[in-house]
Amino acid sequence: MSLNIYENEGVFELHGKVSSYNAEQVKKYFEIMLKMKSRVIINLTLLDNMDVSGVYAFYELLLHATAEGKYLTFKGANNPSLQVAFLNSGCNLFEFNYFQLSA
């Protein structure tokens, strides 16, 4: 299944699957969005699946955003299709502490 990204009222909605096949491209897409915007919100609620590569790509994106002084947040923590990827990765994108990195 492919991945589609739509912007809906300033929130980027992801539909489909984020995997090792497309995780790097997704990360690069949002790096470009972060260059154009100071604030990016990514909604993962409608994703059908995500693997550990996707979680790591989004985590690296959070680190990048923080280093650039940009605001990046994720919605969709309640999506049961993603829970295995988060458990296997050990990363939690939804409780990211920006202040810890800037201290």
Tab-separated table of N, CA, C and O in Angstrom:
chain	number	residue	atom	x	y	z
A	1	MET	N	0.835	-1.180	0.000
A	1	MET	CA	0.000	0.000	0.000
A	1	MET	C	0.879	1.243	0.000
A	1	MET	O	1.908	1.295	0.655
A	2	SER	N	0.467	2.238	-0.719
A	2	SER	CA	1.221	3.475	-0.820
A	2	SER	C	0.916	4.393	0.359
A	2	SER	O	0.069	4.094	1.198
A	3	LEU	N	1.595	5.493	0.379
A	3	LEU	CA	1.391	6.499	1.412
A	3	LEU	C	0.952	7.787	0.744
A	3	LEU	O	1.535	8.214	-0.255
A	4	ASN	N	-0.063	8.401	1.289
A	4	ASN	CA	-0.515	9.706	0.828
A	4	ASN	C	-0.456	10.672	1.992
A	4	ASN	O	-0.788	10.317	3.129
A	5	ILE	N	-0.052	11.895	1.694
A	5	ILE	CA	0.027	12.945	2.703
A	5	ILE	C	-0.859	14.093	2.241
A	5	ILE	O	-0.709	14.594	1.124
A	6	TYR	N	-1.780	14.488	3.099
A	6	TYR	CA	-2.684	15.595	2.818
A	6	TYR	C	-2.532	16.635	3.916
A	6	TYR	O	-2.363	16.284	5.081
A	7	GLU	N	-2.613	17.896	3.526
A	7	GLU	CA	-2.630	18.950	4.535
A	7	GLU	C	-4.067	19.418	4.696
A	7	GLU	O	-4.714	19.826	3.734
A	8	ASN	N	-4.577	19.312	5.908
A	8	ASN	CA	-5.956	19.660	6.211
A	8	ASN	C	-5.955	20.679	7.348
A	8	ASN	O	-5.671	20.325	8.492
A	9	GLU	N	-6.240	21.929	7.028
A	9	GLU	CA	-6.269	23.004	8.013
A	9	GLU	C	-4.979	23.083	8.824
A	9	GLU	O	-4.984	23.227	10.043
A	10	GLY	N	-3.858	22.967	8.132
A	10	GLY	CA	-2.553	23.091	8.770
A	10	GLY	C	-2.023	21.830	9.422
A	10	GLY	O	-0.922	21.826	9.960
A	11	VAL	N	-2.790	20.753	9.385
A	11	VAL	CA	-2.360	19.473	9.958
A	11	VAL	C	-2.091	18.500	8.813
A	11	VAL	O	-2.922	18.330	7.928
A	12	PHE	N	-0.929	17.870	8.831
A	12	PHE	CA	-0.581	16.900	7.811
A	12	PHE	C	-1.123	15.532	8.218
A	12	PHE	O	-0.775	15.010	9.273
A	13	GLU	N	-1.990	14.978	7.381
A	13	GLU	CA	-2.586	13.671	7.636
A	13	GLU	C	-1.916	12.634	6.759
A	13	GLU	O	-1.809	12.823	5.544
A	14	LEU	N	-1.485	11.548	7.372
A	14	LEU	CA	-0.845	10.465	6.638
A	14	LEU	C	-1.831	9.314	6.488
A	14	LEU	O	-2.434	8.884	7.468
A	15	HIS	N	-1.972	8.830	5.269
A	15	HIS	CA	-2.877	7.724	4.947
A	15	HIS	C	-2.051	6.635	4.280
A	15	HIS	O	-1.344	6.905	3.312
A	16	GLY	N	-2.132	5.424	4.781
A	16	GLY	CA	-1.412	4.312	4.178
A	16	GLY	C	-0.436	3.688	5.149
A	16	GLY	O	-0.771	3.404	6.292
A	17	LYS	N	0.806	3.535	4.683
A	17	LYS	CA	1.807	2.815	5.462
A	17	LYS	C	3.139	3.544	5.406
A	17	LYS	O	3.569	3.982	4.341
A	18	VAL	N	3.807	3.672	6.557
A	18	VAL	CA	5.170	4.182	6.625
A	18	VAL	C	6.051	3.001	7.012
A	18	VAL	O	5.856	2.388	8.061
A	19	SER	N	6.991	2.681	6.131
A	19	SER	CA	7.843	1.504	6.347
A	19	SER	C	9.270	1.818	5.909
A	19	SER	O	9.570	2.927	5.464
A	20	SER	N	10.122	0.834	6.006
A	20	SER	CA	11.503	1.004	5.572
A	20	SER	C	11.574	1.385	4.098
A	20	SER	O	12.528	2.007	3.650
A	21	TYR	N	10.541	1.048	3.346
A	21	TYR	CA	10.488	1.364	1.925
A	21	TYR	C	10.389	2.869	1.664
A	21	TYR	O	10.976	3.386	0.718
A	22	ASN	N	9.661	3.595	2.506
A	22	ASN	CA	9.436	5.016	2.233
A	22	ASN	C	9.782	5.952	3.397
A	22	ASN	O	9.583	7.155	3.298
A	23	ALA	N	10.288	5.425	4.500
A	23	ALA	CA	10.520	6.238	5.701
A	23	ALA	C	11.483	7.400	5.448
A	23	ALA	O	11.249	8.518	5.918
A	24	GLU	N	12.535	7.154	4.701
A	24	GLU	CA	13.512	8.216	4.446
A	24	GLU	C	12.898	9.331	3.587
A	24	GLU	O	13.141	10.506	3.831
A	25	GLN	N	12.076	8.968	2.613
A	25	GLN	CA	11.421	9.970	1.784
A	25	GLN	C	10.425	10.798	2.596
A	25	GLN	O	10.301	12.011	2.401
A	26	VAL	N	9.702	10.133	3.512
A	26	VAL	CA	8.761	10.842	4.378
A	26	VAL	C	9.515	11.833	5.259
A	26	VAL	O	9.108	12.990	5.410
A	27	LYS	N	10.628	11.397	5.809
A	27	LYS	CA	11.441	12.273	6.655
A	27	LYS	C	11.922	13.491	5.856
A	27	LYS	O	11.815	14.630	6.318
A	28	LYS	N	12.406	13.271	4.639
A	28	LYS	CA	12.882	14.381	3.815
A	28	LYS	C	11.750	15.343	3.451
A	28	LYS	O	11.940	16.559	3.426
A	29	TYR	N	10.569	14.797	3.175
A	29	TYR	CA	9.413	15.638	2.873
A	29	TYR	C	9.128	16.589	4.039
A	29	TYR	O	8.940	17.790	3.842
A	30	PHE	N	9.125	16.050	5.258
A	30	PHE	CA	8.810	16.896	6.403
A	30	PHE	C	9.971	17.810	6.789
A	30	PHE	O	9.750	18.882	7.359
A	31	GLU	N	11.191	17.455	6.446
A	31	GLU	CA	12.309	18.383	6.635
A	31	GLU	C	12.104	19.622	5.766
A	31	GLU	O	12.365	20.749	6.193
A	32	ILE	N	11.613	19.414	4.545
A	32	ILE	CA	11.310	20.537	3.654
A	32	ILE	C	10.168	21.369	4.224
A	32	ILE	O	10.224	22.604	4.219
A	33	MET	N	9.141	20.708	4.740
A	33	MET	CA	8.022	21.439	5.338
A	33	MET	C	8.499	22.278	6.524
A	33	MET	O	8.044	23.410	6.718
A	34	LEU	N	9.439	21.738	7.307
A	34	LEU	CA	9.967	22.476	8.452
A	34	LEU	C	10.805	23.673	8.018
A	34	LEU	O	10.939	24.638	8.769
A	35	LYS	N	11.372	23.631	6.828
A	35	LYS	CA	12.097	24.801	6.322
A	35	LYS	C	11.117	25.908	5.941
A	35	LYS	O	11.429	27.084	6.043
A	36	MET	N	9.929	25.506	5.502
A	36	MET	CA	8.927	26.464	5.041
A	36	MET	C	8.022	26.953	6.164
A	36	MET	O	7.432	28.031	6.049
A	37	LYS	N	7.878	26.182	7.236
A	37	LYS	CA	6.949	26.512	8.316
A	37	LYS	C	7.677	26.432	9.654
A	37	LYS	O	8.581	25.642	9.828
A	38	SER	N	7.244	27.223	10.603
A	38	SER	CA	7.844	27.164	11.940
A	38	SER	C	7.158	26.120	12.811
A	38	SER	O	7.688	25.707	13.831
A	39	ARG	N	5.972	25.688	12.362
A	39	ARG	CA	5.189	24.740	13.162
A	39	ARG	C	4.590	23.692	12.234
A	39	ARG	O	3.915	24.040	11.259
A	40	VAL	N	4.821	22.404	12.555
A	40	VAL	CA	4.287	21.300	11.759
A	40	VAL	C	3.612	20.311	12.704
A	40	VAL	O	4.194	19.904	13.709
A	41	ILE	N	2.382	19.950	12.356
A	41	ILE	CA	1.629	18.943	13.112
A	41	ILE	C	1.370	17.777	12.170
A	41	ILE	O	0.844	17.972	11.070
A	42	ILE	N	1.731	16.572	12.613
A	42	ILE	CA	1.551	15.367	11.807
A	42	ILE	C	0.555	14.461	12.512
A	42	ILE	O	0.768	14.074	13.664
A	43	ASN	N	-0.513	14.124	11.806
A	43	ASN	CA	-1.542	13.252	12.350
A	43	ASN	C	-1.326	11.833	11.829
A	43	ASN	O	-1.409	11.592	10.626
A	44	LEU	N	-1.061	10.903	12.743
A	44	LEU	CA	-0.820	9.501	12.392
A	44	LEU	C	-2.056	8.627	12.594
A	44	LEU	O	-1.991	7.419	12.403
A	45	THR	N	-3.166	9.228	12.939
A	45	THR	CA	-4.387	8.481	13.254
A	45	THR	C	-4.861	7.609	12.104
A	45	THR	O	-5.357	6.506	12.320
A	46	LEU	N	-4.711	8.076	10.887
A	46	LEU	CA	-5.254	7.368	9.731
A	46	LEU	C	-4.263	6.417	9.064
A	46	LEU	O	-4.579	5.826	8.029
A	47	LEU	N	-3.078	6.259	9.649
A	47	LEU	CA	-2.117	5.302	9.095
A	47	LEU	C	-2.627	3.879	9.287
A	47	LEU	O	-3.171	3.540	10.337
A	48	ASP	N	-2.442	3.057	8.270
A	48	ASP	CA	-2.807	1.644	8.365
A	48	ASP	C	-1.737	0.838	9.084
A	48	ASP	O	-2.033	-0.149	9.748
A	49	ASN	N	-0.487	1.279	8.948
A	49	ASN	CA	0.621	0.523	9.529
A	49	ASN	C	1.872	1.390	9.516
A	49	ASN	O	2.019	2.274	8.680
A	50	MET	N	2.768	1.102	10.450
A	50	MET	CA	4.075	1.730	10.472
A	50	MET	C	5.029	0.735	11.109
A	50	MET	O	4.682	0.071	12.086
A	51	ASP	N	6.233	0.644	10.557
A	51	ASP	CA	7.217	-0.244	11.159
A	51	ASP	C	8.237	0.582	11.956
A	51	ASP	O	8.131	1.807	12.043
A	52	VAL	N	9.207	-0.099	12.516
A	52	VAL	CA	10.200	0.554	13.363
A	52	VAL	C	10.988	1.607	12.582
A	52	VAL	O	11.331	2.661	13.116
A	53	SER	N	11.235	1.365	11.305
A	53	SER	CA	11.944	2.349	10.478
A	53	SER	C	11.184	3.668	10.424
A	53	SER	O	11.785	4.740	10.458
A	54	GLY	N	9.876	3.583	10.343
A	54	GLY	CA	9.056	4.785	10.344
A	54	GLY	C	9.143	5.541	11.653
A	54	GLY	O	9.255	6.768	11.672
A	55	VAL	N	9.106	4.808	12.745
A	55	VAL	CA	9.212	5.446	14.065
A	55	VAL	C	10.555	6.156	14.192
A	55	VAL	O	10.627	7.308	14.621
A	56	TYR	N	11.638	5.480	13.806
A	56	TYR	CA	12.965	6.091	13.897
A	56	TYR	C	13.091	7.311	12.991
A	56	TYR	O	13.714	8.313	13.361
A	57	ALA	N	12.494	7.256	11.798
A	57	ALA	CA	12.532	8.405	10.892
A	57	ALA	C	11.835	9.600	11.525
A	57	ALA	O	12.338	10.731	11.470
A	58	PHE	N	10.682	9.373	12.150
A	58	PHE	CA	9.970	10.467	12.806
A	58	PHE	C	10.733	10.966	14.031
A	58	PHE	O	10.737	12.153	14.324
A	59	TYR	N	11.390	10.067	14.744
A	59	TYR	CA	12.191	10.489	15.895
A	59	TYR	C	13.356	11.373	15.432
A	59	TYR	O	13.630	12.417	16.030
A	60	GLU	N	14.027	10.971	14.356
A	60	GLU	CA	15.109	11.791	13.806
A	60	GLU	C	14.580	13.144	13.342
A	60	GLU	O	15.258	14.168	13.469
A	61	LEU	N	13.369	13.151	12.817
A	61	LEU	CA	12.743	14.396	12.399
A	61	LEU	C	12.493	15.310	13.606
A	61	LEU	O	12.696	16.526	13.522
A	62	LEU	N	12.077	14.732	14.725
A	62	LEU	CA	11.907	15.518	15.954
A	62	LEU	C	13.221	16.143	16.395
A	62	LEU	O	13.274	17.320	16.782
A	63	LEU	N	14.284	15.374	16.343
A	63	LEU	CA	15.605	15.903	16.716
A	63	LEU	C	16.017	17.032	15.783
A	63	LEU	O	16.543	18.062	16.226
A	64	HIS	N	15.773	16.838	14.501
A	64	HIS	CA	16.096	17.864	13.500
A	64	HIS	C	15.299	19.144	13.769
A	64	HIS	O	15.859	20.252	13.744
A	65	ALA	N	14.006	19.004	14.000
A	65	ALA	CA	13.151	20.166	14.251
A	65	ALA	C	13.620	20.927	15.486
A	65	ALA	O	13.691	22.157	15.476
A	66	THR	N	13.950	20.202	16.525
A	66	THR	CA	14.406	20.830	17.760
A	66	THR	C	15.713	21.585	17.532
A	66	THR	O	15.877	22.718	17.993
A	67	ALA	N	16.634	20.977	16.797
A	67	ALA	CA	17.917	21.624	16.507
A	67	ALA	C	17.724	22.898	15.677
A	67	ALA	O	18.488	23.853	15.818
A	68	GLU	N	16.686	22.915	14.842
A	68	GLU	CA	16.401	24.083	14.003
A	68	GLU	C	15.495	25.101	14.689
A	68	GLU	O	15.164	26.124	14.099
A	69	GLY	N	15.072	24.801	15.907
A	69	GLY	CA	14.197	25.715	16.634
A	69	GLY	C	12.770	25.722	16.108
A	69	GLY	O	12.062	26.709	16.250
A	70	LYS	N	12.350	24.621	15.515
A	70	LYS	CA	11.002	24.509	14.954
A	70	LYS	C	10.138	23.656	15.873
A	70	LYS	O	10.629	22.864	16.679
A	71	TYR	N	8.823	23.816	15.727
A	71	TYR	CA	7.865	23.072	16.530
A	71	TYR	C	7.295	21.941	15.690
A	71	TYR	O	6.734	22.176	14.622
A	72	LEU	N	7.444	20.718	16.166
A	72	LEU	CA	6.909	19.536	15.495
A	72	LEU	C	6.196	18.689	16.522
A	72	LEU	O	6.754	18.389	17.583
A	73	THR	N	4.971	18.335	16.224
A	73	THR	CA	4.216	17.485	17.141
A	73	THR	C	3.431	16.453	16.349
A	73	THR	O	3.164	16.639	15.170
A	74	PHE	N	3.092	15.375	17.039
A	74	PHE	CA	2.372	14.263	16.429
A	74	PHE	C	1.049	14.054	17.148
A	74	PHE	O	0.961	14.200	18.363
A	75	LYS	N	0.037	13.670	16.356
A	75	LYS	CA	-1.255	13.265	16.895
A	75	LYS	C	-1.500	11.827	16.457
A	75	LYS	O	-0.978	11.388	15.443
A	76	GLY	N	-2.313	11.101	17.214
A	76	GLY	CA	-2.672	9.750	16.817
A	76	GLY	C	-2.105	8.661	17.697
A	76	GLY	O	-1.954	7.520	17.271
A	77	ALA	N	-1.793	9.003	18.928
A	77	ALA	CA	-1.225	8.017	19.847
A	77	ALA	C	-2.168	6.841	20.074
A	77	ALA	O	-1.733	5.749	20.431
A	78	ASN	N	-3.444	7.053	19.839
A	78	ASN	CA	-4.427	6.001	20.107
A	78	ASN	C	-4.633	5.062	18.916
A	78	ASN	O	-5.500	4.192	18.975
A	79	ASN	N	-3.858	5.200	17.858
A	79	ASN	CA	-3.988	4.321	16.700
A	79	ASN	C	-3.401	2.949	17.045
A	79	ASN	O	-2.188	2.799	17.160
A	80	PRO	N	-4.236	1.909	17.182
A	80	PRO	CA	-3.734	0.592	17.578
A	80	PRO	C	-2.829	-0.056	16.529
A	80	PRO	O	-2.014	-0.905	16.870
A	81	SER	N	-2.918	0.385	15.285
A	81	SER	CA	-2.079	-0.175	14.225
A	81	SER	C	-0.615	0.197	14.385
A	81	SER	O	0.254	-0.413	13.766
A	82	LEU	N	-0.317	1.185	15.210
A	82	LEU	CA	1.048	1.666	15.357
A	82	LEU	C	1.724	1.198	16.633
A	82	LEU	O	2.933	1.342	16.791
A	83	GLN	N	0.962	0.637	17.540
A	83	GLN	CA	1.498	0.332	18.864
A	83	GLN	C	2.657	-0.662	18.845
A	83	GLN	O	3.607	-0.512	19.601
A	84	VAL	N	2.618	-1.654	17.975
A	84	VAL	CA	3.707	-2.635	17.912
A	84	VAL	C	5.007	-1.956	17.502
A	84	VAL	O	6.067	-2.218	18.077
A	85	ALA	N	4.934	-1.047	16.530
A	85	ALA	CA	6.137	-0.338	16.082
A	85	ALA	C	6.726	0.503	17.206
A	85	ALA	O	7.946	0.528	17.397
A	86	PHE	N	5.864	1.178	17.965
A	86	PHE	CA	6.370	1.986	19.072
A	86	PHE	C	6.970	1.110	20.169
A	86	PHE	O	8.015	1.432	20.729
A	87	LEU	N	6.333	0.003	20.470
A	87	LEU	CA	6.878	-0.905	21.485
A	87	LEU	C	8.222	-1.474	21.054
A	87	LEU	O	9.156	-1.555	21.844
A	88	ASN	N	8.333	-1.876	19.795
A	88	ASN	CA	9.574	-2.467	19.297
A	88	ASN	C	10.702	-1.450	19.171
A	88	ASN	O	11.873	-1.805	19.268
A	89	SER	N	10.363	-0.186	18.954
A	89	SER	CA	11.393	0.837	18.774
A	89	SER	C	11.868	1.424	20.097
A	89	SER	O	12.991	1.890	20.194
A	90	GLY	N	10.993	1.431	21.093
A	90	GLY	CA	11.340	2.060	22.361
A	90	GLY	C	11.217	3.575	22.321
A	90	GLY	O	11.600	4.251	23.267
A	91	CYS	N	10.701	4.126	21.225
A	91	CYS	CA	10.528	5.576	21.080
A	91	CYS	C	9.078	5.959	21.317
A	91	CYS	O	8.173	5.236	20.924
A	92	ASN	N	8.884	7.102	21.923
A	92	ASN	CA	7.544	7.633	22.104
A	92	ASN	C	7.519	9.038	21.516
A	92	ASN	O	8.045	9.975	22.107
A	93	LEU	N	6.920	9.185	20.353
A	93	LEU	CA	6.864	10.477	19.685
A	93	LEU	C	5.882	11.429	20.339
A	93	LEU	O	5.931	12.631	20.109
A	94	PHE	N	4.992	10.907	21.156
A	94	PHE	CA	3.894	11.700	21.670
A	94	PHE	C	4.199	12.365	22.999
A	94	PHE	O	3.453	13.224	23.437
A	95	GLU	N	5.274	11.989	23.636
A	95	GLU	CA	5.664	12.623	24.903
A	95	GLU	C	7.087	13.153	24.800
A	95	GLU	O	7.864	13.086	25.731
A	96	PHE	N	7.403	13.675	23.651
A	96	PHE	CA	8.753	14.184	23.395
A	96	PHE	C	8.984	15.446	24.199
A	96	PHE	O	8.144	16.347	24.216
A	97	ASN	N	10.115	15.530	24.877
A	97	ASN	CA	10.417	16.665	25.742
A	97	ASN	C	11.399	17.595	25.033
A	97	ASN	O	12.596	17.374	25.019
A	98	TYR	N	10.876	18.675	24.418
A	98	TYR	CA	11.719	19.634	23.722
A	98	TYR	C	12.679	20.322	24.669
A	98	TYR	O	13.818	20.612	24.326
A	99	PHE	N	12.235	20.591	25.885
A	99	PHE	CA	13.047	21.343	26.832
A	99	PHE	C	14.243	20.540	27.321
A	99	PHE	O	15.270	21.076	27.635
A	100	GLN	N	14.102	19.223	27.365
A	100	GLN	CA	15.207	18.381	27.791
A	100	GLN	C	16.381	18.503	26.815
A	100	GLN	O	17.536	18.524	27.215
A	101	LEU	N	16.095	18.612	25.522
A	101	LEU	CA	17.139	18.721	24.529
A	101	LEU	C	17.785	20.096	24.525
A	101	LEU	O	18.947	20.237	24.178
A	102	SER	N	17.047	21.120	24.907
A	102	SER	CA	17.587	22.466	24.859
A	102	SER	C	18.330	22.847	26.140
A	102	SER	O	18.957	23.877	26.199
A	103	ALA	N	18.262	22.005	27.164
A	103	ALA	CA	18.923	22.327	28.435
A	103	ALA	C	20.421	22.109	28.358
A	103	ALA	O	20.944	21.414	27.575
